[in-house]
Amino acid sequence: NRRIVLASRPEGAPTETDFRLEQQPIPTPGDGEVLLRSVYLSLDPYMRGRMSDVPSYAPPIEIGDVMVGGTVSRVVASNHPDYTVGDWVLAYSGWQDYALSDGNGLMPLGKAPENPSYALGVLGMPGFTAYMGLLDIGKPKAGETLVVAAATGPVGATVGQIGKLKGCRVVGVAGGAEKCRYAVEVQGFDACIDHHADDFAGQLAKACPQGIDIYYENVGGKVFEAVLPLLNTRARIPVCGLIAYYNASSIPDSPLGAQLMRAILTKRLTVKGFIIFDDYGHRYSEFAKDMTDWVRSGQISYREQIVDGLENAPDAFMGLLEGKNFGKLVIRVGPD
Ligand code: NDP
C-alpha cells in the first residue's frame, strides 16, 4: 500500500519535501468493514489549508499522517452487509492506494457508473459548491452580470454555466489566453479576462458595462480589487474561496478592508461566506438531481485534467495552487 503523508508544514508554497511517499502492508478489513482500492483521487485547493496548523474550520493533518482527499474507489473485500466486491463508491481514503472503511461517509456509485471520476467534480463537492453558492447566495436573475474567477476550474466553470442557464451575462477571469478562449468557446461565457494582463482591471471594467451584480469570490487578491469599484447597488458576493492567499503566511493588510465596509453600507451589498457540506449538506439531493440532468443533456460541460500515478500527486497539487491545472485535477491512482 503506497501512501503519501505530510512530512512537514509548508512555509509559503508547498515544496516536494513537505510530502513523503511510504510503503505499508495492505490492511485487512475487520467486522463490518470494507477494503477499498482507490481508482481516482481528487486534488483540491482546501488541502493547502489542512497542511497548516493555523486555526480554521477543519482540523489540520498531523505530521506523518496521510494527506486527506476524496476518492472514487472500488470495494476489493467486504465484511459490510451493504457492499459487495466490485462496487464503486465515493470515499475519503486520502492519498493512498488502499483504505478501510466502516461504511460511514461512503456514497455508493453502483456497479458500473458512466463517468466514475465525475463524482469528484461536477457531480460532487465542487459542483455542489458552485450550485449552492450561486443559487442560494448569488440569487442570479436574467439580465444581471455575474463575474467568476478560476473560470475553467470545476467550481468556476460550473458557476458560470449555471449563470448562463439563469440568463445572466457571465464574465470569467482566468489565467492565460487558452483558458479564456475555452471559457468563451466551450463553456459559453460572454467574455473571459486574463488576470495576468497588465491592464486587467481596465479590461474587466470594459467587459462589465452594466457593472457587476454577482461576484462569486474564488480567489481574492487583485481580482477582488478590480471587482470592488464595479459592484452595483444590492450586489451579492458568495465568498467561496480565496486561493490567492492560500500560500501566504498571513493575509496582507490592506486599506481595501475599509473600502469594502463602506461599499457594503452604501451599496447595500450581501457578502456571505459558506463551507459547502457544513452549511448545505441537507440540500445535496436538489443539487444531484439538477446537475445530473444538466450534465446528461449537455447543458453543462465539464473538463478534467487526469494525471497518472499517485507518486505525481504532490507535483500536481503544487501546480494547482499556481494555476497550472486546466480543468478539474484528478489523479488516476490505479486501474478501473
Ligand atoms: P481550480 O481547479 O479552479 O484551481 C484553482 C485555480 O485558481 C487555479 O487553476 C487558478 O486558475 C486559480 N488561481 C490560483 N491562484 C490565483 C490567483 N492568485 N489569482 C487568481 N486566480 C488564481 O479550483 P476549484 O474549482 O476546486 O476551487 C475554486 C475555489 O473554490 C477555491 O478557492 C476553493 O478553495 C474554493 N472552494 C470552496 C469550497 C467551500 O466550501 N467554500 C468548496 C470547494 C472549493 P487560473 O489559472 O485560471 O487563474
mmCIF file of N, CA, C and O in Angstrom, residues 11-61:
data_model
loop_
_atom_site.group_PDB
_atom_site.id
_atom_site.type_symbol
_atom_site.label_atom_id
_atom_site.label_comp_id
_atom_site.label_asym_id
_atom_site.label_seq_id
_atom_site.Cartn_x
_atom_site.Cartn_y
_atom_site.Cartn_z
ATOM 1 N N GLU A 11 6.019 26.464 4.578
ATOM 2 C CA GLU A 11 6.046 27.903 4.826
ATOM 3 C C GLU A 11 5.900 28.514 3.448
ATOM 4 O O GLU A 11 6.769 28.324 2.614
ATOM 5 N N GLY A 12 4.826 29.217 3.202
ATOM 6 C CA GLY A 12 4.576 29.696 1.844
ATOM 7 C C GLY A 12 4.129 28.537 0.971
ATOM 8 O O GLY A 12 3.446 27.622 1.443
ATOM 9 N N ALA A 13 4.569 28.535 -0.295
ATOM 10 C CA ALA A 13 4.146 27.482 -1.221
ATOM 11 C C ALA A 13 4.715 26.131 -0.784
ATOM 12 O O ALA A 13 5.871 26.060 -0.368
ATOM 13 N N PRO A 14 3.919 25.046 -0.857
ATOM 14 C CA PRO A 14 4.461 23.732 -0.506
ATOM 15 C C PRO A 14 5.584 23.337 -1.460
ATOM 16 O O PRO A 14 5.598 23.758 -2.617
ATOM 17 N N THR A 15 6.530 22.536 -0.954
ATOM 18 C CA THR A 15 7.603 22.007 -1.795
ATOM 19 C C THR A 15 7.603 20.486 -1.660
ATOM 20 O O THR A 15 6.944 19.946 -0.767
ATOM 21 N N GLU A 16 8.383 19.832 -2.530
ATOM 22 C CA GLU A 16 8.436 18.365 -2.548
ATOM 23 C C GLU A 16 8.706 17.756 -1.180
ATOM 24 O O GLU A 16 8.180 16.705 -0.839
ATOM 25 N N THR A 17 9.565 18.426 -0.389
ATOM 26 C CA THR A 17 9.984 17.842 0.890
ATOM 27 C C THR A 17 8.871 17.899 1.943
ATOM 28 O O THR A 17 9.032 17.320 3.021
ATOM 29 N N ASP A 18 7.791 18.588 1.663
ATOM 30 C CA ASP A 18 6.659 18.600 2.605
ATOM 31 C C ASP A 18 5.846 17.303 2.513
ATOM 32 O O ASP A 18 4.960 17.063 3.339
ATOM 33 N N PHE A 19 6.131 16.488 1.493
ATOM 34 C CA PHE A 19 5.407 15.229 1.278
ATOM 35 C C PHE A 19 6.385 14.057 1.360
ATOM 36 O O PHE A 19 7.564 14.211 1.040
ATOM 37 N N ARG A 20 5.891 12.870 1.768
ATOM 38 C CA ARG A 20 6.751 11.678 1.759
ATOM 39 C C ARG A 20 5.924 10.477 1.316
ATOM 40 O O ARG A 20 4.810 10.264 1.802
ATOM 41 N N LEU A 21 6.483 9.730 0.366
ATOM 42 C CA LEU A 21 5.821 8.514 -0.118
ATOM 43 C C LEU A 21 6.289 7.337 0.727
ATOM 44 O O LEU A 21 7.491 7.132 0.896
ATOM 45 N N GLU A 22 5.342 6.579 1.281
ATOM 46 C CA GLU A 22 5.692 5.439 2.150
ATOM 47 C C GLU A 22 5.042 4.169 1.629
ATOM 48 O O GLU A 22 4.037 4.228 0.910
ATOM 49 N N GLN A 23 5.590 3.042 2.018
ATOM 50 C CA GLN A 23 5.006 1.721 1.707
ATOM 51 C C GLN A 23 4.522 1.093 3.006
ATOM 52 O O GLN A 23 5.250 1.138 3.995
ATOM 53 N N GLN A 24 3.353 0.516 2.973
ATOM 54 C CA GLN A 24 2.793 -0.132 4.163
ATOM 55 C C GLN A 24 2.100 -1.401 3.694
ATOM 56 O O GLN A 24 1.670 -1.468 2.544
ATOM 57 N N PRO A 25 1.929 -2.389 4.579
ATOM 58 C CA PRO A 25 1.152 -3.557 4.158
ATOM 59 C C PRO A 25 -0.309 -3.170 3.886
ATOM 60 O O PRO A 25 -0.812 -2.220 4.495
ATOM 61 N N ILE A 26 -0.962 -3.900 2.979
ATOM 62 C CA ILE A 26 -2.379 -3.635 2.712
ATOM 63 C C ILE A 26 -3.178 -4.071 3.948
ATOM 64 O O ILE A 26 -2.991 -5.180 4.440
ATOM 65 N N PRO A 27 -4.047 -3.186 4.491
ATOM 66 C CA PRO A 27 -4.773 -3.557 5.714
ATOM 67 C C PRO A 27 -5.846 -4.617 5.447
ATOM 68 O O PRO A 27 -6.286 -4.805 4.312
ATOM 69 N N THR A 28 -6.252 -5.321 6.514
ATOM 70 C CA THR A 28 -7.284 -6.370 6.402
ATOM 71 C C THR A 28 -8.567 -5.857 7.047
ATOM 72 O O THR A 28 -8.516 -5.351 8.174
ATOM 73 N N PRO A 29 -9.693 -5.972 6.352
ATOM 74 C CA PRO A 29 -10.934 -5.446 6.927
ATOM 75 C C PRO A 29 -11.416 -6.292 8.106
ATOM 76 O O PRO A 29 -11.402 -7.516 8.048
ATOM 77 N N GLY A 30 -11.839 -5.623 9.186
ATOM 78 C CA GLY A 30 -12.430 -6.296 10.337
ATOM 79 C C GLY A 30 -13.930 -6.451 10.151
ATOM 80 O O GLY A 30 -14.460 -6.186 9.048
ATOM 81 N N ASP A 31 -14.603 -6.835 11.218
ATOM 82 C CA ASP A 31 -16.066 -6.996 11.182
ATOM 83 C C ASP A 31 -16.740 -5.692 10.767
ATOM 84 O O ASP A 31 -16.421 -4.636 11.311
ATOM 85 N N GLY A 32 -17.655 -5.755 9.809
ATOM 86 C CA GLY A 32 -18.402 -4.565 9.398
ATOM 87 C C GLY A 32 -17.594 -3.607 8.538
ATOM 88 O O GLY A 32 -18.035 -2.497 8.258
ATOM 89 N N GLU A 33 -16.409 -4.004 8.128
ATOM 90 C CA GLU A 33 -15.553 -3.087 7.342
ATOM 91 C C GLU A 33 -15.411 -3.539 5.884
ATOM 92 O O GLU A 33 -15.583 -4.721 5.568
ATOM 93 N N VAL A 34 -15.081 -2.554 5.039
ATOM 94 C CA VAL A 34 -14.733 -2.879 3.651
ATOM 95 C C VAL A 34 -13.294 -2.437 3.398
ATOM 96 O O VAL A 34 -12.811 -1.482 4.014
ATOM 97 N N LEU A 35 -12.624 -3.134 2.479
ATOM 98 C CA LEU A 35 -11.316 -2.685 1.993
ATOM 99 C C LEU A 35 -11.537 -2.019 0.638
ATOM 100 O O LEU A 35 -12.149 -2.612 -0.263
ATOM 101 N N LEU A 36 -11.057 -0.790 0.524
ATOM 102 C CA LEU A 36 -11.248 -0.007 -0.702
ATOM 103 C C LEU A 36 -9.925 0.181 -1.424
ATOM 104 O O LEU A 36 -8.898 0.427 -0.781
ATOM 105 N N ARG A 37 -9.980 0.099 -2.755
ATOM 106 C CA ARG A 37 -8.817 0.424 -3.583
ATOM 107 C C ARG A 37 -9.140 1.700 -4.362
ATOM 108 O O ARG A 37 -10.167 1.774 -5.049
ATOM 109 N N SER A 38 -8.270 2.700 -4.238
ATOM 110 C CA SER A 38 -8.531 3.981 -4.907
ATOM 111 C C SER A 38 -8.287 3.853 -6.403
ATOM 112 O O SER A 38 -7.257 3.322 -6.820
ATOM 113 N N VAL A 39 -9.226 4.358 -7.172
ATOM 114 C CA VAL A 39 -9.038 4.448 -8.624
ATOM 115 C C VAL A 39 -8.709 5.902 -8.987
ATOM 116 O O VAL A 39 -7.752 6.173 -9.711
ATOM 117 N N TYR A 40 -9.497 6.835 -8.446
ATOM 118 C CA TYR A 40 -9.259 8.275 -8.674
ATOM 119 C C TYR A 40 -9.137 9.000 -7.343
ATOM 120 O O TYR A 40 -9.896 8.706 -6.415
ATOM 121 N N LEU A 41 -8.210 9.942 -7.284
ATOM 122 C CA LEU A 41 -8.040 10.813 -6.116
ATOM 123 C C LEU A 41 -8.261 12.262 -6.557
ATOM 124 O O LEU A 41 -7.677 12.713 -7.549
ATOM 125 N N SER A 42 -9.097 12.976 -5.822
ATOM 126 C CA SER A 42 -9.349 14.381 -6.115
ATOM 127 C C SER A 42 -8.278 15.252 -5.473
ATOM 128 O O SER A 42 -7.919 15.036 -4.314
ATOM 129 N N LEU A 43 -7.756 16.218 -6.206
ATOM 130 C CA LEU A 43 -6.871 17.220 -5.608
ATOM 131 C C LEU A 43 -7.615 18.551 -5.586
ATOM 132 O O LEU A 43 -8.146 18.985 -6.621
ATOM 133 N N ASP A 44 -7.672 19.164 -4.416
ATOM 134 C CA ASP A 44 -8.478 20.379 -4.240
ATOM 135 C C ASP A 44 -7.711 21.431 -3.446
ATOM 136 O O ASP A 44 -6.921 21.096 -2.557
ATOM 137 N N PRO A 45 -8.014 22.718 -3.728
ATOM 138 C CA PRO A 45 -7.307 23.810 -3.037
ATOM 139 C C PRO A 45 -7.376 23.734 -1.510
ATOM 140 O O PRO A 45 -6.432 24.112 -0.827
ATOM 141 N N TYR A 46 -8.496 23.250 -0.930
ATOM 142 C CA TYR A 46 -8.631 23.255 0.536
ATOM 143 C C TYR A 46 -7.530 22.446 1.224
ATOM 144 O O TYR A 46 -7.237 22.650 2.412
ATOM 145 N N MET A 47 -6.897 21.512 0.486
ATOM 146 C CA MET A 47 -5.861 20.669 1.093
ATOM 147 C C MET A 47 -4.678 21.498 1.583
ATOM 148 O O MET A 47 -3.989 21.105 2.523
ATOM 149 N N ARG A 48 -4.451 22.644 0.940
ATOM 150 C CA ARG A 48 -3.366 23.531 1.392
ATOM 151 C C ARG A 48 -3.648 24.001 2.820
ATOM 152 O O ARG A 48 -2.738 24.066 3.653
ATOM 153 N N GLY A 49 -4.905 24.303 3.113
ATOM 154 C CA GLY A 49 -5.285 24.734 4.463
ATOM 155 C C GLY A 49 -5.030 23.648 5.497
ATOM 156 O O GLY A 49 -4.558 23.917 6.600
ATOM 157 N N ARG A 50 -5.306 22.393 5.115
ATOM 158 C CA ARG A 50 -5.131 21.284 6.070
ATOM 159 C C ARG A 50 -3.666 21.004 6.364
ATOM 160 O O ARG A 50 -3.345 20.335 7.338
ATOM 161 N N MET A 51 -2.756 21.471 5.497
ATOM 162 C CA MET A 51 -1.322 21.258 5.733
ATOM 163 C C MET A 51 -0.789 22.219 6.803
ATOM 164 O O MET A 51 0.303 22.020 7.316
ATOM 165 N N SER A 52 -1.558 23.265 7.101
ATOM 166 C CA SER A 52 -1.137 24.276 8.085
ATOM 167 C C SER A 52 -1.845 24.033 9.401
ATOM 168 O O SER A 52 -2.928 23.444 9.417
ATOM 169 N N ASP A 53 -1.242 24.536 10.491
ATOM 170 C CA ASP A 53 -1.929 24.345 11.770
ATOM 171 C C ASP A 53 -2.537 25.634 12.306
ATOM 172 O O ASP A 53 -2.871 25.719 13.476
ATOM 173 N N VAL A 54 -2.700 26.646 11.407
ATOM 174 C CA VAL A 54 -3.439 27.832 11.874
ATOM 175 C C VAL A 54 -4.899 27.447 12.041
ATOM 176 O O VAL A 54 -5.435 26.665 11.239
ATOM 177 N N PRO A 55 -5.562 27.947 13.092
ATOM 178 C CA PRO A 55 -6.954 27.557 13.342
ATOM 179 C C PRO A 55 -7.846 27.847 12.131
ATOM 180 O O PRO A 55 -7.742 28.900 11.520
ATOM 181 N N SER A 56 -8.677 26.873 11.754
ATOM 182 C CA SER A 56 -9.575 27.061 10.623
ATOM 183 C C SER A 56 -10.848 26.266 10.884
ATOM 184 O O SER A 56 -11.044 25.751 11.980
ATOM 185 N N TYR A 57 -11.673 26.132 9.855
ATOM 186 C CA TYR A 57 -12.955 25.434 10.045
ATOM 187 C C TYR A 57 -12.783 23.926 10.151
ATOM 188 O O TYR A 57 -13.698 23.225 10.539
ATOM 189 N N ALA A 58 -11.611 23.397 9.786
ATOM 190 C CA ALA A 58 -11.369 21.954 9.895
ATOM 191 C C ALA A 58 -10.005 21.749 10.538
ATOM 192 O O ALA A 58 -9.105 22.567 10.357
ATOM 193 N N PRO A 59 -9.822 20.668 11.304
ATOM 194 C CA PRO A 59 -8.533 20.452 11.964
ATOM 195 C C PRO A 59 -7.433 20.142 10.952
ATOM 196 O O PRO A 59 -7.705 19.605 9.874
ATOM 197 N N PRO A 60 -6.175 20.454 11.304
ATOM 198 C CA PRO A 60 -5.066 20.193 10.378
ATOM 199 C C PRO A 60 -4.733 18.710 10.294
ATOM 200 O O PRO A 60 -5.084 17.934 11.181
ATOM 201 N N ILE A 61 -4.042 18.327 9.220
ATOM 202 C CA ILE A 61 -3.459 16.988 9.118
ATOM 203 C C ILE A 61 -2.245 16.986 10.056
ATOM 204 O O ILE A 61 -1.483 17.955 10.076
#
